[in-house]
Amino acid sequence: MAQNYYQKEIETMSREDMKALQSEKLVKQVKHVYENVPYYRSLMDEKGIKPEDIKGIDDLHKLPFLTKADLRDAYPYGLLAKPLEDCVRIHSTSGTTGRRVVAFYTQNDVDLWEDCCARAIVATGGSKKDVCQVAYGYGLFTGGFGLNGGSHKVGCLTLPMSSGNTERQIQFMMDLNATILCCTPSYAAYIGESLKEQGYKPEDIPLKAGIFGAEPWTEEMRKGIEATLGIKAYDIYGLTETTGPGVSFECSEQTGMHVNEDHFFAEIIDPDTGEVLPEGSKGELVFTSLDKEAFPLLRYRTRDICVLSRKKCSCGRTLIKMAKPMGRTDDMLIIRGVNVFPSQIETVLLKEGYEPNYQIVVDRVNNNDTFDVNVEMTAEQFTDKLGDVLKMEKALANAMKIMLGINPAVHLLPPKSIARSEGKAVRVIDKRKLI
Ligand code: DLL
C-alpha cells in the first residue's frame, strides 16, 4: 500500500527531534498542572518535586503516578486545569465500579484528539474519497465522537450511525457504499455474521477497511472479521482519561499500534514496584498527556498490560509502537490460584473452530472456585444429539485445560443464545465478589 500520512512531519519525525519536542511540551505541561491543579500540586509537594526539577522527558520518572482512584477522589472537578468556561465537552467512562470518571476538553483538546483519529483513518488508506461509517456509540463514550471528528478532518463522507440497529447499519452500508467501518471488534463480527446470513459474500460488501478497538481482540478474531467482511481490520486504542480512541493506531504492517507520542508519552512500569522497565518488557502502560489543556494527566496508570517497541516499521512512521494490550492488571481472573485471561479462552475457541461468542462465569461454592464457560455453537456445528454435544464439550474443555492449566466446565449453547453486544461485549461474570 502506498503510504499516506495525515501529519507526515510528526509521524515520521527523527527520534532526536521527537524527544526535543516531548521535552519542551513536558516542561510546559508540568508547570501548567502544578499551577492550576491543587490536587496534583499536593501530590508533587508530598514527593518534594517542583516544576523546575523537570527539565525534559528524562526527568519524567521523578513525577508521582496518578491512578483511577485519584480520578474518583477528584470527581468531578478536582483535576480540571482550565476554567470551566474554557471547556467545550465532557466524556465519561461507563463507571461500572465506584464513581464515574469525567474527562473535560477545551476546543484545542478536541482538535488534537480528532487529529489523532484522522492519523488512524489515513493509516488504513483512508482519504476524502471514502465513506466512513461510525458505528461506535455516540454520547458520553468517546468512540463515536472521536472517530466522527477524525473522519471529518480527513474529509470522508461521515455516516454517524452510532451503535445498534444492525438492519439499518447494513442498509446504509450497502446503499451508500461505506468503505471504512469503525466499531468494536465484537460488533464488527456481529455485523459480518448478519451480512452473511442475509446472503452477502465478502465481494458484495463495499467496505475495504475497519478500525476496531475499545476492547481486547485476538489475531484469530481479526482473521475471521477480515474474511467475512472482505476487508483489512486495523486496531485502535485509547481511553477516556487521555481523550478517547486514537492514543495509538495500527498501520499497514498490522504488528502493533503507533502511539501518537507527540501528545501522549508512553512508559511501561512494573505494576508492583512502579519501576520503569526497558523497551521490550511486559508491564503496565502509563501515559502522560503532553499538551492537553483541560484534563492533563501526568503518569496515569492505565492498568493495561503491554509491551513497547521502537523496531523500525515498514510504513515509515517513527512513532513508538505498543503491542495489543495483553489484558489488564485488573481483568486478569485468578481461578483456583491460576491466572486466566479472557483472551486465552478466545484464542482456544477460534482455534477449535468456534465463534468468539462466549461468557465466562466464575463463582465460589463451598470455598471452591467454579469456572464455567458458556459457548455458542455455530449454525453448522449445532446438533441436539446429547452424546455429540457432550463429546464436543469435553474436547473443548481439554483444549482449554492445555492452554490455561485448569479445567473449565464447558457448556455448548444453541446459536444466538448469548446476548449480542452493540458496544463492548460482556465476557466475564464474576460472582465471587472477592474485593
Ligand atoms: O474504549 C476508547 C476507545 C474507543 C478506544 C473506541 C478505541 C476505540 P474506555 O471506555 O475509557 O475508552 O476504555 C479504555 O479499553 O484501558 C483498554 O483496557 C481497553 N481498550 C481500548 N482499546 C483497546 C484495544 C475506550 N484496541 C480501556 N485493545 C483501555 C484492547 C482496548 N483493549
Coordinates of C-alpha atoms and ligand atoms in Angstrom, one line a residue:
M1 CA 0.0 0.0 0.0
A2 CA 1.4 3.4 -0.9
Q3 CA 1.9 5.2 2.4
N4 CA -0.1 8.2 3.3
Y5 CA 0.2 10.3 6.4
Y6 CA -2.1 12.8 8.0
Q7 CA 0.7 14.8 9.7
K8 CA 3.8 13.5 8.0
E9 CA 6.3 15.7 9.7
I10 CA 5.2 14.4 13.1
E11 CA 4.5 10.8 12.1
T12 CA 8.0 10.3 10.6
M13 CA 10.0 12.7 12.8
S14 CA 13.5 11.6 13.9
R15 CA 14.0 10.2 17.4
E16 CA 16.1 13.3 18.4
D17 CA 13.5 15.8 17.2
M18 CA 10.6 13.9 18.8
K19 CA 12.5 13.8 22.1
A20 CA 13.2 17.5 22.0
L21 CA 9.5 18.2 21.2
Q22 CA 8.3 16.0 24.0
S23 CA 10.7 17.6 26.5
E24 CA 9.7 21.1 25.5
K25 CA 6.0 20.2 25.9
L26 CA 6.5 18.3 29.2
V27 CA 8.3 21.2 30.9
K28 CA 5.3 23.5 30.0
Q29 CA 2.7 20.9 31.0
V30 CA 4.2 20.2 34.4
K31 CA 4.2 24.0 35.1
H32 CA 0.5 24.3 33.9
V33 CA -0.6 21.4 36.1
Y34 CA 1.3 22.5 39.2
E35 CA -0.1 26.0 38.9
N36 CA -3.7 25.0 38.2
V37 CA -4.4 21.7 39.9
P38 CA -4.2 21.8 43.7
Y39 CA -4.7 18.0 43.8
Y40 CA -1.6 17.4 41.7
R41 CA 0.4 20.1 43.4
S42 CA 0.0 18.4 46.7
L43 CA 1.0 15.0 45.2
M44 CA 4.2 16.7 43.9
D45 CA 4.8 18.5 47.1
E46 CA 4.5 15.3 49.0
K47 CA 7.3 13.8 46.8
G48 CA 9.3 17.0 47.1
I49 CA 9.2 17.7 43.4
K50 CA 8.9 21.2 42.0
P51 CA 8.2 22.1 38.3
E52 CA 11.8 23.3 37.9
D53 CA 13.1 19.8 38.6
I54 CA 11.5 18.6 35.4
K55 CA 13.9 19.8 32.6
G56 CA 13.0 17.3 30.0
I57 CA 11.4 13.9 29.3
D58 CA 14.3 12.1 31.0
D59 CA 13.1 13.6 34.3
L60 CA 9.5 12.2 33.9
H61 CA 10.2 9.3 36.2
K62 CA 10.5 11.8 39.1
L63 CA 6.8 12.6 39.0
P64 CA 4.2 10.8 41.0
F65 CA 1.8 8.4 39.4
L66 CA -1.9 9.1 39.0
T67 CA -4.4 6.3 39.3
K68 CA -8.1 5.7 38.7
A69 CA -8.6 6.1 42.4
D70 CA -7.2 9.6 42.2
L71 CA -9.6 10.4 39.4
R72 CA -12.5 9.1 41.5
D73 CA -11.3 11.1 44.6
A74 CA -11.1 14.2 42.5
Y75 CA -14.5 13.8 40.9
P76 CA -15.8 15.8 39.2
Y77 CA -13.7 19.0 39.0
G78 CA -10.6 18.2 41.1
L79 CA -8.2 17.6 38.2
L80 CA -9.6 20.3 36.0
A81 CA -6.7 22.6 34.9
K82 CA -8.7 25.2 33.0
P83 CA -11.7 27.3 34.0
L84 CA -14.9 25.5 33.1
E85 CA -15.9 28.3 30.8
D86 CA -12.9 27.3 28.6
C87 CA -14.2 23.7 28.3
V88 CA -16.4 22.7 25.5
R89 CA -17.1 19.0 26.1
I90 CA -17.1 16.2 28.6
H91 CA -16.9 12.4 28.1
S92 CA -17.1 9.8 30.7
T93 CA -16.4 6.1 31.4
S94 CA -19.2 3.6 31.9
G95 CA -18.4 3.7 35.6
T96 CA -19.0 0.0 36.4
T97 CA -17.4 0.4 39.8
G98 CA -17.5 3.4 42.1
R99 CA -17.8 6.9 40.7
R100 CA -17.6 7.7 37.1
V101 CA -14.5 9.3 35.6
V102 CA -15.4 12.5 33.8
A103 CA -12.9 14.0 31.3
F104 CA -13.0 17.6 30.2
Y105 CA -11.9 19.0 26.8
T106 CA -11.1 22.5 25.6
Q107 CA -11.5 23.2 21.9
N108 CA -7.8 22.6 21.4
D109 CA -8.1 19.3 23.2
V110 CA -10.9 18.2 20.9
D111 CA -8.8 19.3 18.0
L112 CA -5.7 17.3 18.9
W113 CA -7.8 14.3 19.7
E114 CA -9.5 14.5 16.3
D115 CA -6.1 14.8 14.6
C116 CA -5.1 11.6 16.3
C117 CA -8.2 9.8 14.9
A118 CA -7.5 11.3 11.5
R119 CA -4.0 9.8 11.6
A120 CA -5.6 6.4 12.3
I121 CA -8.0 6.7 9.4
V122 CA -5.3 7.8 6.9
A123 CA -3.1 5.0 8.1
T124 CA -5.7 2.5 6.8
G125 CA -5.6 4.2 3.3
G126 CA -8.5 6.5 4.1
S127 CA -8.9 9.7 2.2
K128 CA -11.6 12.2 1.3
K129 CA -12.9 9.7 -1.3
D130 CA -14.0 7.4 1.5
V131 CA -17.4 6.9 3.1
C132 CA -16.7 6.3 6.8
Q133 CA -19.5 4.5 8.8
V134 CA -19.0 5.3 12.5
A135 CA -20.8 2.5 14.5
Y136 CA -19.2 3.2 17.8
G137 CA -21.6 4.6 20.4
Y138 CA -22.1 8.4 20.4
G139 CA -22.6 10.1 23.7
L140 CA -20.5 10.0 26.8
F141 CA -18.5 7.1 25.4
T142 CA -15.6 8.5 23.3
G143 CA -15.7 6.1 20.4
G144 CA -18.4 7.7 18.2
F145 CA -17.4 11.3 18.6
G146 CA -13.7 10.6 18.3
L147 CA -13.8 8.7 15.0
N148 CA -16.5 11.1 13.8
G149 CA -14.2 14.0 14.3
G150 CA -11.3 12.2 12.7
S151 CA -13.4 11.3 9.7
H152 CA -14.4 15.0 9.2
K153 CA -10.8 16.1 9.4
V154 CA -9.8 13.6 6.7
G155 CA -12.8 14.8 4.6
C156 CA -14.5 11.4 4.4
L157 CA -18.3 11.4 3.9
T158 CA -19.2 10.5 7.5
L159 CA -22.1 8.3 8.4
P160 CA -22.7 9.0 12.1
M161 CA -24.7 5.7 12.7
S162 CA -23.8 5.2 16.4
S163 CA -24.0 1.6 17.6
G164 CA -27.0 -0.7 17.3
N165 CA -29.8 -1.2 14.8
T166 CA -27.9 -3.6 12.7
E167 CA -30.5 -3.8 10.0
R168 CA -30.1 -0.1 9.4
Q169 CA -26.3 -0.3 9.6
I170 CA -26.4 -2.9 6.8
Q171 CA -28.8 -0.9 4.7
F172 CA -26.7 2.3 4.9
M173 CA -23.5 0.4 4.3
M174 CA -24.8 -1.2 1.2
D175 CA -26.9 1.7 -0.2
L176 CA -24.2 4.4 0.5
N177 CA -21.2 2.2 -0.3
A178 CA -19.4 2.6 3.0
T179 CA -15.7 1.9 2.6
I180 CA -14.5 2.2 6.2
L181 CA -16.3 0.7 9.2
C182 CA -15.5 1.9 12.8
C183 CA -16.9 0.0 15.7
T184 CA -15.9 -2.5 18.4
P185 CA -14.5 -5.8 17.0
S186 CA -17.3 -7.7 18.6
Y187 CA -19.9 -5.6 16.8
A188 CA -17.9 -5.9 13.6
A189 CA -18.0 -9.7 13.9
Y190 CA -21.8 -9.4 14.5
I191 CA -22.4 -7.2 11.5
G192 CA -20.3 -9.7 9.5
E193 CA -22.5 -12.6 10.7
S194 CA -25.7 -10.7 9.9
L195 CA -24.4 -9.8 6.4
K196 CA -23.5 -13.5 5.8
E197 CA -27.0 -14.6 7.0
Q198 CA -28.6 -12.2 4.5
G199 CA -26.6 -13.9 1.8
Y200 CA -23.9 -11.3 1.2
K201 CA -20.5 -12.6 0.2
P202 CA -17.3 -10.6 1.1
E203 CA -17.0 -9.4 -2.5
D204 CA -20.5 -7.9 -2.4
I205 CA -19.6 -5.7 0.6
P206 CA -18.2 -2.3 -0.3
L207 CA -16.0 -2.0 2.8
K208 CA -12.3 -2.0 2.4
A209 CA -11.1 -1.3 5.9
G210 CA -12.3 -1.4 9.5
I211 CA -11.0 0.5 12.6
F212 CA -11.8 -1.7 15.6
G213 CA -10.9 -1.2 19.2
A214 CA -12.1 -0.3 22.7
E215 CA -11.8 -4.0 23.8
P216 CA -9.3 -6.8 23.5
W217 CA -9.4 -9.0 20.4
T218 CA -7.2 -11.6 19.1
E219 CA -5.3 -12.2 15.8
E220 CA -7.7 -15.1 15.1
M221 CA -10.7 -12.8 15.5
R222 CA -9.0 -10.3 13.2
K223 CA -8.6 -13.0 10.5
G224 CA -12.3 -14.0 10.9
I225 CA -13.6 -10.4 10.6
E226 CA -11.3 -9.8 7.6
A227 CA -12.6 -12.9 5.8
T228 CA -16.3 -12.3 6.4
L229 CA -16.2 -8.6 5.5
G230 CA -13.5 -8.8 2.8
I231 CA -11.5 -6.0 4.5
K232 CA -8.3 -5.2 6.3
A233 CA -9.1 -4.8 10.0
Y234 CA -7.0 -2.3 12.0
D235 CA -6.7 -2.0 15.7
I236 CA -7.1 1.3 17.5
Y237 CA -6.5 2.0 21.2
G238 CA -7.3 4.7 23.6
L239 CA -9.0 5.5 26.9
T240 CA -11.4 8.2 28.1
E241 CA -8.9 9.6 30.6
T242 CA -6.4 10.5 27.9
T243 CA -9.0 11.7 25.3
G244 CA -10.5 8.5 23.8
P245 CA -9.7 6.5 20.7
G246 CA -6.5 7.4 18.7
V247 CA -3.9 7.4 21.5
S248 CA -2.4 4.7 19.3
F249 CA -3.4 3.2 15.9
E250 CA -2.4 0.5 13.6
C251 CA -0.7 0.9 10.2
S252 CA -0.4 -1.3 7.1
E253 CA 2.1 -3.5 8.9
Q254 CA -0.5 -4.6 11.4
T255 CA 2.1 -5.5 14.0
G256 CA 1.1 -3.2 16.8
M257 CA -0.1 0.3 17.2
H258 CA 1.9 3.5 16.7
V259 CA 1.5 5.8 19.8
N260 CA 0.8 9.4 19.0
E261 CA 3.7 10.2 21.2
D262 CA 3.9 13.9 20.4
H263 CA 0.7 14.1 22.5
F264 CA 0.9 11.0 24.8
F265 CA 4.2 9.9 26.2
A266 CA 4.2 6.1 27.0
E267 CA 6.1 4.3 29.7
I268 CA 6.0 0.6 30.8
I269 CA 6.3 0.0 34.5
D270 CA 6.4 -2.9 36.9
P271 CA 2.9 -2.8 38.3
D272 CA 4.1 -3.9 41.7
T273 CA 7.1 -1.7 42.2
G274 CA 6.4 1.2 39.9
E275 CA 9.9 0.9 38.4
V276 CA 10.2 2.0 34.7
L277 CA 11.0 -1.0 32.6
P278 CA 13.2 -1.0 29.5
E279 CA 11.8 -1.2 26.0
G280 CA 10.5 -4.6 25.1
S281 CA 9.5 -5.5 28.7
K282 CA 5.9 -6.5 29.5
G283 CA 4.3 -4.4 32.2
E284 CA 1.7 -1.7 32.9
L285 CA 1.2 1.0 30.4
V286 CA 1.4 4.6 31.8
F287 CA 0.6 7.7 29.8
T288 CA 1.4 11.4 30.2
S289 CA -0.6 13.8 28.1
L290 CA 2.0 16.3 26.9
D291 CA -0.3 19.1 25.7
K292 CA -3.9 18.5 26.7
E293 CA -5.2 21.6 28.4
A294 CA -8.3 20.9 30.4
F295 CA -7.6 17.4 31.8
P296 CA -3.9 16.8 31.6
L297 CA -2.9 13.6 33.3
L298 CA 0.7 13.1 34.2
R299 CA 1.9 9.4 34.5
Y300 CA -1.6 7.9 34.5
R301 CA -1.6 4.2 35.2
T302 CA -3.8 2.6 32.6
R303 CA -3.8 -1.0 34.1
D304 CA -3.3 -2.3 30.6
I305 CA -0.6 -4.8 30.3
C306 CA 1.5 -4.1 27.3
V307 CA 4.9 -4.0 25.5
L308 CA 6.5 -1.1 23.7
S309 CA 8.8 -1.3 20.7
R310 CA 11.0 1.0 18.7
K311 CA 11.6 -1.5 15.9
K312 CA 11.7 0.1 12.5
C313 CA 8.3 0.0 10.8
S314 CA 7.8 -0.7 7.1
C315 CA 5.2 2.1 7.0
G316 CA 7.8 4.7 7.6
R317 CA 6.3 6.0 10.8
T318 CA 8.9 6.5 13.6
L319 CA 6.3 6.7 16.3
I320 CA 6.9 4.1 19.1
K321 CA 4.6 1.1 18.8
M322 CA 2.6 -0.7 21.5
A323 CA 1.6 -4.3 21.2
K324 CA -2.1 -5.2 21.5
P325 CA -2.9 -4.9 25.2
M326 CA -2.5 -8.4 26.7
G327 CA -5.1 -7.9 29.4
R328 CA -5.4 -5.6 32.3
T329 CA -3.8 -5.8 35.7
D330 CA -7.4 -5.8 36.9
D331 CA -9.3 -8.1 34.4
M332 CA -7.0 -11.0 35.0
L333 CA -9.0 -13.6 36.7
I334 CA -7.4 -15.8 39.3
I335 CA -9.3 -19.0 39.3
R336 CA -8.3 -21.7 41.7
G337 CA -5.0 -19.9 42.0
V338 CA -4.4 -19.8 38.3
N339 CA -4.2 -16.6 36.3
V340 CA -6.7 -16.6 33.5
F341 CA -7.1 -14.0 30.7
P342 CA -10.3 -14.0 28.7
S343 CA -8.2 -13.6 25.6
Q344 CA -6.8 -17.0 26.2
I345 CA -10.2 -18.6 26.1
E346 CA -11.0 -16.7 22.9
T347 CA -7.8 -18.0 21.3
V348 CA -8.8 -21.6 22.1
L349 CA -12.3 -21.1 20.8
L350 CA -11.1 -19.7 17.5
K351 CA -8.5 -22.4 17.1
E352 CA -11.1 -25.1 17.8
G353 CA -13.5 -23.7 15.1
Y354 CA -15.9 -21.8 17.4
E355 CA -17.0 -18.2 17.1
P356 CA -15.8 -15.9 19.8
N357 CA -19.3 -15.7 21.3
Y358 CA -18.8 -16.9 24.9
Q359 CA -19.2 -15.9 28.5
I360 CA -17.1 -16.9 31.5
V361 CA -18.9 -17.4 34.7
V362 CA -16.9 -17.6 37.9
D363 CA -18.4 -18.3 41.3
R364 CA -17.3 -19.6 44.7
V365 CA -19.2 -22.6 46.2
N366 CA -18.1 -24.2 49.5
N367 CA -14.8 -22.2 49.3
N368 CA -14.1 -23.6 45.8
D369 CA -14.0 -21.6 42.7
T370 CA -16.4 -22.8 40.0
F371 CA -15.3 -22.0 36.4
D372 CA -17.9 -22.3 33.7
V373 CA -17.5 -21.2 30.0
N374 CA -20.7 -20.9 28.0
V375 CA -20.0 -21.1 24.3
E376 CA -22.3 -20.8 21.4
M377 CA -22.3 -23.4 18.6
T378 CA -22.3 -22.1 15.1
A379 CA -25.3 -23.0 12.9
E380 CA -23.1 -25.6 11.2
Q381 CA -21.9 -27.1 14.5
F382 CA -25.4 -27.2 16.1
T383 CA -26.7 -30.6 17.0
D384 CA -29.4 -31.6 19.5
K385 CA -27.9 -35.1 20.0
L386 CA -26.8 -35.2 23.6
G387 CA -24.0 -37.6 23.1
D388 CA -22.4 -35.4 20.4
V389 CA -22.8 -32.3 22.5
L390 CA -21.1 -34.0 25.4
K391 CA -18.2 -35.1 23.2
M392 CA -17.7 -31.6 21.8
E393 CA -17.9 -30.1 25.3
K394 CA -15.2 -32.5 26.5
A395 CA -12.9 -31.8 23.6
L396 CA -13.2 -28.0 24.1
A397 CA -12.6 -28.3 27.9
N398 CA -9.5 -30.3 27.2
A399 CA -8.2 -27.7 24.8
M400 CA -8.8 -25.0 27.4
K401 CA -7.1 -27.1 30.1
I402 CA -4.0 -27.3 27.9
M403 CA -4.0 -23.5 27.4
L404 CA -4.9 -22.5 31.0
G405 CA -3.7 -25.3 33.2
I406 CA -7.2 -25.7 34.8
N407 CA -10.3 -27.4 33.7
P408 CA -13.4 -25.4 33.0
A409 CA -16.9 -26.8 32.7
V410 CA -17.8 -26.0 29.1
H411 CA -21.5 -25.6 28.2
L412 CA -22.3 -25.5 24.5
L413 CA -25.4 -23.5 23.7
P414 CA -27.5 -23.1 20.6
P415 CA -26.6 -20.4 18.0
K416 CA -27.5 -16.9 19.0
S417 CA -28.3 -17.7 22.6
I418 CA -25.7 -15.3 24.2
A419 CA -26.9 -11.7 24.1
R420 CA -25.0 -9.8 21.4
S421 CA -23.4 -6.5 22.3
E422 CA -23.7 -3.3 20.4
G423 CA -20.8 -1.9 22.4
K424 CA -18.3 -3.8 24.4
A425 CA -19.1 -7.5 24.9
V426 CA -19.7 -8.7 28.5
R427 CA -17.3 -11.7 28.6
V428 CA -16.9 -12.2 32.3
I429 CA -19.4 -12.7 35.1
D430 CA -17.5 -12.9 38.3
K431 CA -20.0 -13.7 41.1
R432 CA -17.3 -14.2 43.8
K433 CA -17.1 -10.5 44.8
L434 CA -13.6 -11.1 46.2
I435 CA -12.8 -7.3 46.5
Ligands
DLL1 O1 -12.5 2.3 24.9 C1 -11.8 4.4 23.9 C2 -11.8 3.8 22.5 C3 -13.0 3.9 21.8 C4 -10.8 3.1 22.1 C5 -13.0 3.4 20.5 C6 -10.8 2.5 20.8 C7 -11.9 2.7 20.0 P1 -12.6 3.5 27.6 O2 -14.1 3.1 27.6 O3 -12.2 4.5 28.6 O4 -12.1 4.1 26.3 O5 -11.8 2.2 27.9 C8 -10.4 2.2 27.9 O6 -10.4 -0.1 27.0 O7 -7.7 1.0 29.1 C9 -8.2 -0.8 27.5 O8 -8.3 -1.7 28.6 C10 -9.5 -1.1 26.6 N1 -9.1 -0.9 25.2 C11 -9.3 0.2 24.4 N2 -8.9 0.0 23.2 C12 -8.4 -1.3 23.1 C13 -7.8 -2.1 22.1 C14 -12.2 3.5 25.0 N3 -7.6 -1.7 20.9 C15 -9.9 0.7 28.0 N4 -7.4 -3.4 22.5 C16 -8.4 0.7 27.9 C17 -7.6 -3.8 23.8 C18 -8.5 -1.8 24.4 N5 -8.1 -3.1 24.7

